[in-house]
């Protein structure tokens, strides 16, 4: 019987395959610097909570499925993919990793977690940013999380929020080719897996075309 994690990884790979891409699963070992040189882009997927030491807190009962090896590995991947100015897409936990990597902090457990834990809810996209031209102003998305961005990391800006409670639902970096969403777009692909009506294949396509803004170093 396949694990939930295996089934989820297959969805990421199948979504990218529709755009002509071959997904390579990172086993968590080897030189992240070399991987960043060889690969075209990075997807940071969903999963458990980031160890709170990364944003100045200590473990409590609010943190679930913490995996420090994964935290360390994704930190190194972020470091080298950003160094090489290659596209990075964060999904759910991946968005939180990106925020904390750039110095942001998280809500340990949302007071409105019932809005976001295994549900559908409406988001509002920002006038600026890449999402509104792709997805429109309002849409329903899936939601599988209990933590969320509290404060934004350096040079990040918000591109979508939850209509119900204002929780940050999407971010982009000001200069680097980095974007992230709090929902699971791989579960919103027409004919593949569709938790909600909107088709997120254009989101993956946009991510793959990202490049660093001119004038960055």
mmCIF file of N, CA, C and O in Angstrom, residues 48-100:
data_model
loop_
_atom_site.group_PDB
_atom_site.id
_atom_site.type_symbol
_atom_site.label_atom_id
_atom_site.label_comp_id
_atom_site.label_asym_id
_atom_site.label_seq_id
_atom_site.Cartn_x
_atom_site.Cartn_y
_atom_site.Cartn_z
ATOM 1 N N UNK A 48 5.200 18.372 7.397
ATOM 2 C CA UNK A 48 5.066 18.740 8.804
ATOM 3 C C UNK A 48 5.584 20.134 9.105
ATOM 4 O O UNK A 48 6.007 20.881 8.221
ATOM 5 N N UNK A 49 5.585 20.478 10.390
ATOM 6 C CA UNK A 49 5.983 21.821 10.826
ATOM 7 C C UNK A 49 7.497 21.999 10.820
ATOM 8 O O UNK A 49 8.256 21.056 11.078
ATOM 9 N N UNK A 50 7.933 23.218 10.562
ATOM 10 C CA UNK A 50 9.339 23.588 10.678
ATOM 11 C C UNK A 50 9.713 23.636 12.156
ATOM 12 O O UNK A 50 8.917 24.079 12.992
ATOM 13 N N UNK A 51 10.919 23.207 12.492
ATOM 14 C CA UNK A 51 11.363 23.328 13.886
ATOM 15 C C UNK A 51 11.345 24.808 14.275
ATOM 16 O O UNK A 51 11.920 25.655 13.580
ATOM 17 N N UNK A 52 10.681 25.162 15.372
ATOM 18 C CA UNK A 52 10.528 26.580 15.738
ATOM 19 C C UNK A 52 11.822 27.293 16.082
ATOM 20 O O UNK A 52 11.845 28.528 16.117
ATOM 21 N N UNK A 53 12.907 26.558 16.318
ATOM 22 C CA UNK A 53 14.186 27.226 16.563
ATOM 23 C C UNK A 53 14.592 28.091 15.370
ATOM 24 O O UNK A 53 15.330 29.073 15.530
ATOM 25 N N UNK A 54 14.089 27.757 14.189
ATOM 26 C CA UNK A 54 14.433 28.530 12.995
ATOM 27 C C UNK A 54 13.846 29.941 13.045
ATOM 28 O O UNK A 54 14.290 30.816 12.300
ATOM 29 N N UNK A 55 12.817 30.145 13.873
ATOM 30 C CA UNK A 55 12.293 31.512 14.021
ATOM 31 C C UNK A 55 12.232 31.924 15.490
ATOM 32 O O UNK A 55 11.369 32.690 15.911
ATOM 33 N N UNK A 56 13.209 31.416 16.280
ATOM 34 C CA UNK A 56 13.432 31.913 17.631
ATOM 35 C C UNK A 56 12.511 31.390 18.702
ATOM 36 O O UNK A 56 12.378 32.016 19.756
ATOM 37 N N UNK A 57 11.889 30.225 18.489
ATOM 38 C CA UNK A 57 10.996 29.639 19.488
ATOM 39 C C UNK A 57 11.473 28.247 19.873
ATOM 40 O O UNK A 57 12.420 27.716 19.292
ATOM 41 N N UNK A 58 10.802 27.661 20.868
ATOM 42 C CA UNK A 58 11.127 26.307 21.307
ATOM 43 C C UNK A 58 9.960 25.378 21.034
ATOM 44 O O UNK A 58 8.813 25.816 20.887
ATOM 45 N N UNK A 59 10.261 24.081 20.961
ATOM 46 C CA UNK A 59 9.219 23.095 20.698
ATOM 47 C C UNK A 59 8.157 23.100 21.787
ATOM 48 O O UNK A 59 8.458 23.212 22.976
ATOM 49 N N UNK A 60 6.920 22.973 21.359
ATOM 50 C CA UNK A 60 5.791 22.798 22.269
ATOM 51 C C UNK A 60 4.878 21.753 21.645
ATOM 52 O O UNK A 60 5.137 21.225 20.566
ATOM 53 N N UNK A 61 3.780 21.472 22.317
ATOM 54 C CA UNK A 61 2.821 20.521 21.769
ATOM 55 C C UNK A 61 2.118 21.026 20.529
ATOM 56 O O UNK A 61 1.397 20.265 19.867
ATOM 57 N N UNK A 62 2.318 22.295 20.174
ATOM 58 C CA UNK A 62 1.665 22.855 18.990
ATOM 59 C C UNK A 62 2.382 22.490 17.701
ATOM 60 O O UNK A 62 1.828 22.633 16.613
ATOM 61 N N UNK A 63 3.642 22.036 17.796
ATOM 62 C CA UNK A 63 4.433 21.701 16.615
ATOM 63 C C UNK A 63 4.286 20.206 16.328
ATOM 64 O O UNK A 63 4.494 19.372 17.211
ATOM 65 N N UNK A 64 3.929 19.845 15.095
ATOM 66 C CA UNK A 64 3.674 18.448 14.763
ATOM 67 C C UNK A 64 4.585 17.976 13.636
ATOM 68 O O UNK A 64 4.943 18.736 12.740
ATOM 69 N N UNK A 65 4.974 16.704 13.707
ATOM 70 C CA UNK A 65 5.763 16.048 12.652
ATOM 71 C C UNK A 65 7.024 16.826 12.299
ATOM 72 O O UNK A 65 7.382 16.965 11.123
ATOM 73 N N UNK A 66 7.731 17.328 13.297
ATOM 74 C CA UNK A 66 8.971 18.083 13.051
ATOM 75 C C UNK A 66 10.067 17.133 12.585
ATOM 76 O O UNK A 66 10.263 16.059 13.156
ATOM 77 N N UNK A 67 10.795 17.519 11.553
ATOM 78 C CA UNK A 67 11.867 16.716 10.977
ATOM 79 C C UNK A 67 13.066 17.632 10.748
ATOM 80 O O UNK A 67 13.141 18.334 9.733
ATOM 81 N N UNK A 68 14.008 17.631 11.679
ATOM 82 C CA UNK A 68 15.129 18.575 11.585
ATOM 83 C C UNK A 68 16.029 18.289 10.399
ATOM 84 O O UNK A 68 16.625 19.212 9.824
ATOM 85 N N UNK A 69 16.157 17.027 10.010
ATOM 86 C CA UNK A 69 16.972 16.723 8.828
ATOM 87 C C UNK A 69 16.361 17.369 7.591
ATOM 88 O O UNK A 69 17.075 17.963 6.768
ATOM 89 N N UNK A 70 15.047 17.280 7.472
ATOM 90 C CA UNK A 70 14.388 17.923 6.335
ATOM 91 C C UNK A 70 14.556 19.436 6.395
ATOM 92 O O UNK A 70 14.811 20.078 5.365
ATOM 93 N N UNK A 71 14.410 20.013 7.579
ATOM 94 C CA UNK A 71 14.606 21.461 7.725
ATOM 95 C C UNK A 71 15.981 21.877 7.234
ATOM 96 O O UNK A 71 16.120 22.825 6.451
ATOM 97 N N UNK A 72 16.999 21.162 7.686
ATOM 98 C CA UNK A 72 18.374 21.500 7.313
ATOM 99 C C UNK A 72 18.595 21.355 5.810
ATOM 100 O O UNK A 72 19.251 22.196 5.170
ATOM 101 N N UNK A 73 18.035 20.285 5.260
ATOM 102 C CA UNK A 73 18.210 20.045 3.828
ATOM 103 C C UNK A 73 17.540 21.141 2.997
ATOM 104 O O UNK A 73 18.131 21.673 2.046
ATOM 105 N N UNK A 74 16.320 21.485 3.361
ATOM 106 C CA UNK A 74 15.615 22.502 2.584
ATOM 107 C C UNK A 74 16.250 23.871 2.751
ATOM 108 O O UNK A 74 16.212 24.699 1.827
ATOM 109 N N UNK A 75 16.859 24.118 3.904
ATOM 110 C CA UNK A 75 17.603 25.364 4.112
ATOM 111 C C UNK A 75 18.755 25.445 3.128
ATOM 112 O O UNK A 75 18.980 26.492 2.504
ATOM 113 N N UNK A 76 19.490 24.351 2.976
ATOM 114 C CA UNK A 76 20.617 24.316 2.044
ATOM 115 C C UNK A 76 20.141 24.451 0.597
ATOM 116 O O UNK A 76 20.752 25.155 -0.210
ATOM 117 N N UNK A 77 19.042 23.777 0.257
ATOM 118 C CA UNK A 77 18.508 23.901 -1.098
ATOM 119 C C UNK A 77 18.096 25.333 -1.396
ATOM 120 O O UNK A 77 18.391 25.873 -2.473
ATOM 121 N N UNK A 78 17.408 25.964 -0.437
ATOM 122 C CA UNK A 78 17.025 27.360 -0.616
ATOM 123 C C UNK A 78 18.250 28.234 -0.825
ATOM 124 O O UNK A 78 18.279 29.101 -1.715
ATOM 125 N N UNK A 79 19.251 28.009 -0.018
ATOM 126 C CA UNK A 79 20.473 28.818 -0.103
ATOM 127 C C UNK A 79 21.070 28.760 -1.503
ATOM 128 O O UNK A 79 21.371 29.797 -2.108
ATOM 129 N N UNK A 80 21.198 27.555 -2.064
ATOM 130 C CA UNK A 80 21.907 27.419 -3.320
ATOM 131 C C UNK A 80 21.039 27.727 -4.531
ATOM 132 O O UNK A 80 21.534 28.268 -5.533
ATOM 133 N N UNK A 81 19.739 27.416 -4.462
ATOM 134 C CA UNK A 81 18.879 27.795 -5.582
ATOM 135 C C UNK A 81 18.746 29.312 -5.666
ATOM 136 O O UNK A 81 18.714 29.878 -6.762
ATOM 137 N N UNK A 82 18.671 29.983 -4.530
ATOM 138 C CA UNK A 82 18.636 31.450 -4.545
ATOM 139 C C UNK A 82 19.969 32.019 -5.018
ATOM 140 O O UNK A 82 19.999 33.011 -5.759
ATOM 141 N N UNK A 83 21.058 31.406 -4.594
ATOM 142 C CA UNK A 83 22.384 31.840 -5.040
ATOM 143 C C UNK A 83 22.492 31.769 -6.562
ATOM 144 O O UNK A 83 23.085 32.639 -7.206
ATOM 145 N N UNK A 84 21.883 30.717 -7.144
ATOM 146 C CA UNK A 84 21.916 30.529 -8.594
ATOM 147 C C UNK A 84 20.761 31.222 -9.315
ATOM 148 O O UNK A 84 20.646 31.118 -10.532
ATOM 149 N N UNK A 85 19.921 31.930 -8.539
ATOM 150 C CA UNK A 85 18.778 32.674 -9.085
ATOM 151 C C UNK A 85 17.870 31.792 -9.936
ATOM 152 O O UNK A 85 17.394 32.186 -11.012
ATOM 153 N N UNK A 86 17.608 30.593 -9.441
ATOM 154 C CA UNK A 86 16.722 29.665 -10.136
ATOM 155 C C UNK A 86 15.349 29.656 -9.470
ATOM 156 O O UNK A 86 15.226 29.899 -8.278
ATOM 157 N N UNK A 87 14.297 29.366 -10.239
ATOM 158 C CA UNK A 87 12.938 29.426 -9.689
ATOM 159 C C UNK A 87 12.711 28.483 -8.506
ATOM 160 O O UNK A 87 13.169 27.339 -8.514
ATOM 161 N N UNK A 88 12.008 29.004 -7.514
ATOM 162 C CA UNK A 88 11.609 28.213 -6.340
ATOM 163 C C UNK A 88 10.111 28.408 -6.135
ATOM 164 O O UNK A 88 9.626 29.544 -6.122
ATOM 165 N N UNK A 89 9.391 27.299 -5.988
ATOM 166 C CA UNK A 89 7.966 27.331 -5.669
ATOM 167 C C UNK A 89 7.748 26.646 -4.330
ATOM 168 O O UNK A 89 8.119 25.484 -4.158
ATOM 169 N N UNK A 90 7.164 27.360 -3.376
ATOM 170 C CA UNK A 90 6.828 26.780 -2.080
ATOM 171 C C UNK A 90 5.350 26.445 -2.027
ATOM 172 O O UNK A 90 4.512 27.247 -2.444
ATOM 173 N N UNK A 91 5.036 25.267 -1.511
ATOM 174 C CA UNK A 91 3.656 24.812 -1.381
ATOM 175 C C UNK A 91 3.391 24.440 0.076
ATOM 176 O O UNK A 91 4.107 23.607 0.636
ATOM 177 N N UNK A 92 2.414 25.077 0.681
ATOM 178 C CA UNK A 92 2.000 24.829 2.073
ATOM 179 C C UNK A 92 3.201 24.984 3.017
ATOM 180 O O UNK A 92 3.657 26.098 3.232
ATOM 181 N N UNK A 93 3.729 23.896 3.573
ATOM 182 C CA UNK A 93 4.930 23.989 4.405
ATOM 183 C C UNK A 93 6.038 24.730 3.659
ATOM 184 O O UNK A 93 6.770 25.532 4.243
ATOM 185 N N UNK A 94 6.134 24.485 2.346
ATOM 186 C CA UNK A 94 7.176 25.121 1.548
ATOM 187 C C UNK A 94 7.101 26.632 1.592
ATOM 188 O O UNK A 94 8.138 27.311 1.578
ATOM 189 N N UNK A 95 5.891 27.194 1.630
ATOM 190 C CA UNK A 95 5.757 28.644 1.750
ATOM 191 C C UNK A 95 6.283 29.112 3.096
ATOM 192 O O UNK A 95 6.946 30.155 3.194
ATOM 193 N N UNK A 96 6.019 28.359 4.140
ATOM 194 C CA UNK A 96 6.490 28.729 5.467
ATOM 195 C C UNK A 96 8.011 28.635 5.553
ATOM 196 O O UNK A 96 8.659 29.474 6.187
ATOM 197 N N UNK A 97 8.593 27.629 4.894
ATOM 198 C CA UNK A 97 10.055 27.515 4.834
ATOM 199 C C UNK A 97 10.649 28.759 4.181
ATOM 200 O O UNK A 97 11.616 29.345 4.680
ATOM 201 N N UNK A 98 10.074 29.181 3.060
ATOM 202 C CA UNK A 98 10.568 30.363 2.348
ATOM 203 C C UNK A 98 10.492 31.597 3.242
ATOM 204 O O UNK A 98 11.448 32.377 3.339
ATOM 205 N N UNK A 99 9.366 31.787 3.905
ATOM 206 C CA UNK A 99 9.208 32.955 4.763
ATOM 207 C C UNK A 99 10.244 32.969 5.880
ATOM 208 O O UNK A 99 10.912 33.988 6.115
ATOM 209 N N UNK A 100 10.404 31.848 6.555
ATOM 210 C CA UNK A 100 11.358 31.781 7.674
ATOM 211 C C UNK A 100 12.796 31.906 7.169
ATOM 212 O O UNK A 100 13.646 32.525 7.814
#
